[in-house]
Amino acid sequence: MQLMSFRSIAYPISLLGTLKSNRLSVRSQRNPWPGRASARQVIQKWMQKVVDQNACLDSAALIENLHRESISPVAWDILFEMKGSPLGNHGLSAMMLFYADNGLFLEAKAIWDELLDSNFVPNIQIITELIDAYVRIRRFDEVNRIVHQISLRDPKLLPEVYASALSCFGKRGQLKMMETILKEMVSRGFAVNSATGNAFITYYSNFGSLTEMETAYVHLKRSRILIKEEGIKAMSLAYIKKNKFFALGEFLREVGLGRRDVGNLLWNLLLLSYAANFKMKSLQREFLKMLEAGFCPDLTTFNIRALAFSKMSLFWDLHLSLEHMRHEEVVPDLVTYGCLVDAYLDRRLGMNLEFALCKMNVHASPRISTDWLVFEVLGKGDFHSSSEAFLEFKRWENWTYKELITTYLKKKYRSNQIFWNY
């Protein structure tokens, strides 16, 4: 196979004859960028690194390295200085992505067409990155062209290309284009698998209305595809953002609270829907139903209840919940400690805090293992937020809960002093 040499590249870039006999010339109209000296330095460092590793100079690896390090101001000079280094299919593919990500779609298109004319089809990762670049600038016609060309060159790759196109459209919020790609995929006889179906639900949850999301979920059920954890969380978050907690509960029951493949996720979200409006009796009733169904509460389950008890100053229920945690051998995290600290300080019972913490391991290292959806509903307590700021200090790498609580109490004491002085 004939390789493309940098000797055939005109400055800043020109493709003059690659893998086929017919010649293709694509010249950039950009003005030459300064930085030839910087280009030489980059190449020298790269070549020295390659020599140290006893490996050959790989043009594709160098172009990918330029891409990762974002040194595009001297990229053209680097390509020009690499005279004599041949470009194979992988090098051309790397250059194509480099052009696409830097907005030079004419050059990227030229390389893509030349690669296909040489009967070489890039792998799915390269195709996905190229499609994503086109979606980013809303060149949807180019995406359709790529899909059509792949269908002619390598039909076996088409299901993956459709899935990649759907994902790229979905990540950019292009729901109509995503729907069009899905319909085209189905019309060609390709089945929608679980990953694609759940991605479809996730993107509608992130960018669509609740009605559109629910319609997409109905289609998913009709396809007999089981909604997975990612889809459940995405739909739940959409309901949470709209404060539709009753609808959230109905959705969770529709999915099936008895499902065990997602752990306690469904029950925890149901408890969270009641804790959001502080419906304490309903919260307790559903918690008991969870236990009767054979589910063991985890850290997130206990912290949902602890946050609700803390905000409502239900000290007896809070301590019973902590006793239950010890019985189930569930290790508390920063959220659990925060529930205690905030509850006692809010009621000006700081003197009793040491007694409340006597049965907890305050010398352990802080950690946060609670599901992040809990904070979307109930927020973070003052102690939790302050502790996260303390933990960012590099001078104390080995914090303990006791040190965090001591530091936080000093902070509160000083703030109260300043308040009363004024």
Coordinates of C-alpha atoms in Angstrom, one line a residue:
M1 CA 0.0 0.0 0.0
Q2 CA 1.3 3.4 -0.9
L3 CA 1.8 5.7 2.0
M4 CA 1.2 9.4 2.1
S5 CA 4.3 11.4 2.8
F6 CA 4.6 14.8 4.3
R7 CA 6.7 15.8 1.3
S8 CA 3.5 15.8 -0.7
I9 CA 1.9 18.3 1.7
A10 CA 1.8 22.0 0.8
Y11 CA 1.8 24.5 3.6
P12 CA -0.2 24.7 5.7
I13 CA -1.8 21.4 4.4
S14 CA -2.5 19.8 1.1
L15 CA -3.4 16.2 0.3
L16 CA -1.8 15.4 -3.0
G17 CA -2.4 11.7 -3.9
T18 CA -3.0 9.3 -1.1
L19 CA -4.0 5.7 -1.5
K20 CA -5.5 5.7 -5.0
S21 CA -4.2 6.7 -8.4
N22 CA -6.6 9.5 -8.8
R23 CA -5.3 12.7 -7.3
L24 CA -7.1 14.7 -4.6
S25 CA -6.1 18.3 -3.8
V26 CA -7.6 20.1 -0.8
R27 CA -5.8 23.2 0.2
S28 CA -6.5 25.3 3.3
Q29 CA -6.8 29.1 2.8
R30 CA -5.6 29.8 6.3
N31 CA -2.6 32.1 6.8
P32 CA 0.5 30.4 8.1
W33 CA 0.7 30.4 11.8
P34 CA 3.9 31.4 13.6
G35 CA 5.7 29.0 15.8
R36 CA 8.0 27.0 13.6
A37 CA 10.6 26.9 16.4
S38 CA 8.0 25.6 18.8
A39 CA 7.0 23.0 16.2
R40 CA 10.6 21.7 16.0
Q41 CA 10.9 21.5 19.8
V42 CA 7.7 19.4 20.0
I43 CA 8.9 17.1 17.3
Q44 CA 12.4 16.7 18.9
K45 CA 10.9 15.9 22.3
W46 CA 8.5 13.4 20.7
M47 CA 11.3 11.7 18.7
Q48 CA 13.5 11.6 21.8
K49 CA 10.7 9.9 23.7
V50 CA 10.3 7.4 20.9
V51 CA 14.0 6.7 20.8
D52 CA 14.1 6.2 24.6
Q53 CA 11.3 3.6 24.2
N54 CA 13.0 1.8 21.3
A55 CA 9.9 2.3 19.1
C56 CA 9.4 3.7 15.6
L57 CA 8.0 7.1 15.0
D58 CA 4.3 6.7 14.6
S59 CA 2.7 9.6 12.7
A60 CA -0.8 8.7 13.9
A61 CA 0.4 8.7 17.5
L62 CA 2.0 12.1 17.1
I63 CA -1.1 13.6 15.6
E64 CA -3.3 12.1 18.4
N65 CA -0.8 13.5 20.9
L66 CA -1.1 17.0 19.4
H67 CA -4.9 16.6 19.6
R68 CA -4.8 15.6 23.3
E69 CA -2.4 18.4 24.3
S70 CA -4.4 21.1 22.4
I71 CA -1.4 22.8 20.8
S72 CA -3.2 23.5 17.6
P73 CA -1.6 27.0 17.1
V74 CA 1.6 25.2 16.0
A75 CA 0.0 22.1 14.6
W76 CA 0.4 23.1 11.0
D77 CA 4.0 23.9 11.5
I78 CA 4.5 20.5 13.2
L79 CA 2.9 18.8 10.2
F80 CA 5.1 20.8 7.8
E81 CA 8.3 20.0 9.8
M82 CA 7.5 16.3 9.7
K83 CA 8.6 15.9 6.1
G84 CA 9.5 12.4 5.1
S85 CA 7.2 10.8 7.7
P86 CA 4.7 8.6 5.9
L87 CA 1.0 8.6 6.8
G88 CA -0.9 5.3 6.7
N89 CA -4.6 4.8 7.2
H90 CA -4.4 5.3 10.9
G91 CA -2.4 8.5 10.4
L92 CA -4.9 9.8 8.0
S93 CA -7.8 8.9 10.4
A94 CA -6.1 10.8 13.2
M95 CA -5.5 13.8 10.9
M96 CA -9.2 13.7 9.8
L97 CA -10.3 13.9 13.5
F98 CA -7.8 16.7 14.1
Y99 CA -9.3 18.7 11.2
A100 CA -12.9 18.0 12.3
D101 CA -12.3 19.1 15.9
N102 CA -10.6 22.3 14.7
G103 CA -13.5 23.3 12.3
L104 CA -11.8 22.3 9.0
F105 CA -14.6 20.1 7.8
L106 CA -13.7 20.5 4.1
E107 CA -10.3 18.9 4.8
A108 CA -11.8 16.2 7.1
K109 CA -14.4 15.4 4.4
A110 CA -11.7 15.0 1.8
I111 CA -9.7 12.5 3.9
W112 CA -12.9 10.6 4.7
D113 CA -13.8 10.2 1.1
E114 CA -10.3 9.2 0.2
L115 CA -10.2 6.6 2.9
L116 CA -13.4 5.1 1.7
D117 CA -12.2 5.1 -2.0
S118 CA -9.2 3.1 -0.8
N119 CA -11.6 0.4 0.5
F120 CA -10.5 1.2 4.1
V121 CA -13.3 1.8 6.6
P122 CA -12.2 3.4 9.9
N123 CA -13.2 1.7 13.2
I124 CA -16.4 2.7 15.1
Q125 CA -14.5 4.9 17.5
I126 CA -13.2 7.1 14.7
I127 CA -16.6 7.2 13.0
T128 CA -18.3 8.2 16.3
E129 CA -15.8 11.1 16.9
L130 CA -16.3 12.3 13.4
I131 CA -20.1 12.2 13.7
D132 CA -20.0 14.0 17.0
A133 CA -17.9 16.8 15.4
Y134 CA -20.5 17.2 12.6
V135 CA -23.4 17.2 15.1
R136 CA -21.6 19.8 17.1
I137 CA -21.8 22.3 14.2
R138 CA -25.3 21.0 13.1
R139 CA -24.1 19.5 9.9
F140 CA -26.7 16.8 10.0
D141 CA -26.5 16.2 6.2
E142 CA -22.9 15.1 6.7
V143 CA -24.0 12.6 9.3
N144 CA -26.6 11.1 7.0
R145 CA -24.0 11.0 4.3
I146 CA -21.6 9.0 6.5
V147 CA -24.4 6.5 7.5
H148 CA -25.3 6.1 3.8
Q149 CA -21.7 5.5 2.8
I150 CA -21.1 2.9 5.6
S151 CA -24.3 1.1 4.5
L152 CA -22.7 0.7 1.1
R153 CA -19.2 -0.1 2.2
D154 CA -19.6 -2.2 5.3
P155 CA -23.3 -3.1 6.2
K156 CA -22.2 -5.2 9.2
L157 CA -20.9 -2.0 10.9
L158 CA -24.2 -0.2 10.4
P159 CA -25.9 -1.1 13.7
E160 CA -23.0 0.3 15.6
V161 CA -23.0 3.4 13.4
Y162 CA -26.7 4.0 14.0
A163 CA -26.2 3.6 17.8
S164 CA -23.3 6.0 17.7
A165 CA -25.2 8.6 15.6
L166 CA -28.2 8.3 18.0
S167 CA -25.9 8.8 21.0
C168 CA -24.2 11.9 19.4
F169 CA -27.5 13.5 18.6
G170 CA -28.8 12.7 22.1
K171 CA -25.9 14.2 23.9
R172 CA -26.4 17.4 22.0
G173 CA -30.1 17.5 22.7
Q174 CA -31.1 17.0 19.0
L175 CA -34.1 14.8 19.9
K176 CA -35.8 15.1 16.5
M177 CA -32.7 13.9 14.7
M178 CA -32.3 11.2 17.2
E179 CA -35.8 10.0 16.6
T180 CA -35.2 10.1 12.8
I181 CA -32.1 8.0 13.1
L182 CA -34.0 5.5 15.3
K183 CA -36.8 5.2 12.8
E184 CA -34.4 4.7 10.0
M185 CA -32.6 2.1 12.0
V186 CA -35.8 0.1 12.6
S187 CA -37.0 0.5 9.0
R188 CA -33.8 -1.2 7.9
G189 CA -34.6 -4.2 10.0
F190 CA -32.2 -3.6 12.9
A191 CA -33.5 -4.4 16.4
V192 CA -33.2 -1.8 19.1
N193 CA -31.1 -3.4 21.9
S194 CA -31.3 -2.6 25.6
A195 CA -28.4 -0.1 25.6
T196 CA -29.8 1.9 22.7
G197 CA -33.3 1.9 24.2
N198 CA -32.1 3.1 27.6
A199 CA -29.9 5.8 26.0
F200 CA -33.0 7.0 24.1
I201 CA -34.9 7.3 27.4
T202 CA -32.0 9.0 29.1
Y203 CA -31.7 11.7 26.4
Y204 CA -35.4 12.4 26.4
S205 CA -35.3 12.7 30.2
N206 CA -32.4 15.2 30.0
F207 CA -33.6 17.4 27.2
G208 CA -37.3 16.7 26.5
S209 CA -40.5 17.6 28.3
L210 CA -42.1 15.2 30.8
T211 CA -44.7 14.3 28.2
E212 CA -42.1 13.5 25.6
M213 CA -40.2 11.5 28.2
E214 CA -43.2 9.5 29.3
T215 CA -44.1 8.8 25.6
A216 CA -40.6 7.5 25.0
Y217 CA -41.0 5.3 28.0
V218 CA -44.2 3.8 26.7
H219 CA -42.5 3.0 23.4
L220 CA -39.7 1.3 25.4
K221 CA -42.2 -0.9 27.2
R222 CA -43.9 -1.8 24.0
S223 CA -40.5 -2.9 22.7
R224 CA -40.3 -5.2 25.7
I225 CA -37.0 -3.6 26.8
L226 CA -36.3 -3.4 30.5
I227 CA -35.4 0.1 31.7
K228 CA -32.0 0.0 33.4
E229 CA -30.6 1.9 36.4
E230 CA -29.3 4.8 34.2
G231 CA -32.7 5.3 32.6
I232 CA -34.5 5.1 36.0
K233 CA -32.2 7.7 37.5
A234 CA -32.6 10.0 34.4
M235 CA -36.4 9.8 34.5
S236 CA -36.5 10.3 38.3
L237 CA -34.3 13.3 38.0
A238 CA -36.6 14.8 35.4
Y239 CA -39.6 14.4 37.8
I240 CA -37.6 15.8 40.7
K241 CA -36.6 18.9 38.8
K242 CA -40.3 19.6 38.1
N243 CA -41.3 18.7 41.8
K244 CA -43.6 16.0 40.4
F245 CA -43.1 13.7 43.4
F246 CA -46.5 12.0 43.1
A247 CA -45.8 11.2 39.5
L248 CA -42.3 10.0 40.5
G249 CA -44.0 7.5 42.9
E250 CA -46.4 6.3 40.2
F251 CA -43.5 5.8 37.8
L252 CA -41.5 3.8 40.3
R253 CA -44.5 1.5 41.1
E254 CA -45.0 1.1 37.3
V255 CA -41.4 -0.1 36.9
G256 CA -41.9 -2.5 39.7
L257 CA -40.7 -2.2 43.3
G258 CA -40.0 -5.9 43.5
R259 CA -37.1 -5.7 41.0
R260 CA -33.8 -6.8 42.6
D261 CA -31.5 -6.2 39.6
V262 CA -31.2 -2.5 40.6
G263 CA -30.8 -3.1 44.3
N264 CA -32.6 -0.6 46.6
L265 CA -32.7 2.1 43.9
L266 CA -36.5 2.0 43.4
W267 CA -37.4 1.8 47.1
N268 CA -34.9 4.6 47.9
L269 CA -36.4 6.9 45.3
L270 CA -39.9 6.1 46.6
L271 CA -38.8 7.0 50.1
L272 CA -37.2 10.2 48.7
S273 CA -40.5 11.2 47.1
Y274 CA -42.2 11.2 50.5
A275 CA -39.2 12.8 52.3
A276 CA -39.3 15.7 49.8
N277 CA -42.6 16.9 51.3
F278 CA -41.9 15.6 54.8
K279 CA -44.8 13.1 54.7
M280 CA -43.3 11.3 57.7
K281 CA -46.1 8.7 58.2
S282 CA -46.0 7.7 54.6
L283 CA -42.2 7.6 54.7
Q284 CA -42.4 5.2 57.7
R285 CA -45.1 3.1 56.1
E286 CA -43.2 2.6 52.9
F287 CA -40.0 1.8 54.8
L288 CA -41.8 -1.0 56.6
K289 CA -43.1 -2.3 53.3
M290 CA -39.6 -2.3 52.0
L291 CA -38.5 -4.5 54.9
E292 CA -41.5 -6.8 54.5
A293 CA -40.6 -7.2 50.8
G294 CA -37.2 -8.6 51.8
F295 CA -35.0 -5.7 51.0
C296 CA -32.2 -4.7 53.3
P297 CA -31.8 -1.0 53.8
D298 CA -28.5 0.5 52.7
L299 CA -26.7 3.7 53.5
T300 CA -28.8 5.8 51.1
T301 CA -32.0 4.4 52.7
F302 CA -30.9 5.3 56.2
N303 CA -29.7 8.8 55.2
I304 CA -32.9 9.7 53.4
R305 CA -34.8 9.0 56.7
A306 CA -32.0 10.6 58.8
L307 CA -32.2 13.8 56.7
A308 CA -35.9 14.0 57.0
F309 CA -35.8 13.4 60.8
S310 CA -33.0 15.9 61.2
K311 CA -34.9 18.7 59.3
M312 CA -38.0 18.0 61.4
S313 CA -36.0 17.8 64.6
L314 CA -37.3 14.3 65.4
F315 CA -34.5 13.3 67.7
W316 CA -36.1 10.0 68.9
D317 CA -36.6 8.8 65.4
L318 CA -33.2 9.9 64.4
H319 CA -31.5 7.9 67.2
L320 CA -33.7 4.9 66.5
S321 CA -32.5 5.0 62.8
L322 CA -28.9 5.2 63.9
E323 CA -29.4 2.1 66.2
H324 CA -31.0 0.3 63.2
M325 CA -27.9 1.2 61.2
R326 CA -25.6 -0.3 63.8
H327 CA -27.8 -3.4 63.9
E328 CA -27.5 -3.8 60.1
E329 CA -23.8 -3.1 60.2
V330 CA -24.2 -0.1 57.8
V331 CA -21.2 2.3 58.2
P332 CA -22.4 5.9 58.4
D333 CA -20.8 8.6 56.1
L334 CA -20.5 12.3 56.3
V335 CA -24.2 12.8 55.5
T336 CA -25.1 10.8 58.6
Y337 CA -22.9 12.7 60.9
G338 CA -24.2 15.9 59.3
C339 CA -27.8 15.0 60.2
L340 CA -26.8 14.7 63.9
V341 CA -24.7 17.8 64.0
D342 CA -27.2 20.0 62.2
A343 CA -30.2 18.7 64.2
Y344 CA -28.5 19.5 67.6
L345 CA -27.1 22.8 66.6
D346 CA -30.3 24.0 65.0
R347 CA -32.1 23.4 68.4
R348 CA -29.2 25.0 70.3
L349 CA -28.3 21.6 71.9
G350 CA -24.6 21.7 71.0
M351 CA -23.7 20.7 74.6
N352 CA -25.4 17.4 74.1
L353 CA -23.7 16.6 70.8
E354 CA -20.9 14.6 72.4
F355 CA -23.4 12.3 74.0
A356 CA -25.2 11.9 70.7
L357 CA -21.9 10.9 69.0
C358 CA -20.6 8.6 71.7
K359 CA -21.7 5.4 69.9
M360 CA -20.2 6.5 66.6
N361 CA -16.7 6.1 65.3
V362 CA -15.6 9.8 65.1
H363 CA -12.0 8.8 64.5
A364 CA -12.8 7.3 61.1
S365 CA -11.9 9.0 57.8
P366 CA -14.7 11.0 56.2
R367 CA -16.4 9.6 53.1
I368 CA -19.6 10.3 51.1
S369 CA -21.3 7.2 49.7
T370 CA -24.9 8.5 49.6
D371 CA -26.7 8.5 46.2
W372 CA -26.3 12.0 44.7
L373 CA -30.1 12.1 43.9
V374 CA -30.7 12.6 47.6
F375 CA -29.0 16.0 47.5
E376 CA -31.1 17.0 44.5
V377 CA -34.2 16.7 46.7
L378 CA -33.1 17.4 50.3
G379 CA -30.0 19.4 49.6
K380 CA -26.8 19.3 51.7
G381 CA -26.8 20.3 55.4
D382 CA -24.6 23.1 56.7
F383 CA -22.1 20.7 58.3
H384 CA -21.9 18.7 55.1
S385 CA -21.2 21.7 52.9
S386 CA -18.7 23.2 55.3
S387 CA -16.9 19.9 55.7
E388 CA -16.5 19.5 51.9
A389 CA -14.8 22.9 51.9
F390 CA -12.5 21.8 54.8
L391 CA -11.6 18.6 53.0
E392 CA -10.2 20.6 50.1
F393 CA -7.3 21.9 52.2
K394 CA -4.2 20.0 51.2
R395 CA -2.3 20.7 54.4
W396 CA -4.5 18.2 56.3
E397 CA -4.9 15.2 54.2
N398 CA -6.0 12.8 57.0
W399 CA -9.1 14.4 58.4
T400 CA -11.4 12.6 60.8
Y401 CA -15.0 13.2 61.7
K402 CA -13.9 14.4 65.1
E403 CA -11.6 17.0 63.6
L404 CA -14.3 18.1 61.1
I405 CA -16.8 18.5 63.9
T406 CA -14.4 20.4 66.1
T407 CA -13.4 22.8 63.3
Y408 CA -17.1 23.3 62.4
L409 CA -18.0 24.1 66.0
K410 CA -15.3 26.7 66.2
K411 CA -16.5 28.3 63.0
K412 CA -20.1 28.5 64.4
Y413 CA -18.8 29.9 67.7
R414 CA -16.9 32.6 65.9
S415 CA -19.8 33.5 63.6
N416 CA -22.1 33.8 66.7
Q417 CA -19.6 36.0 68.4
I418 CA -19.4 38.4 65.4
F419 CA -23.3 38.4 65.2
W420 CA -23.7 39.4 68.9
N421 CA -20.9 42.0 68.8
Y422 CA -22.9 43.9 66.2

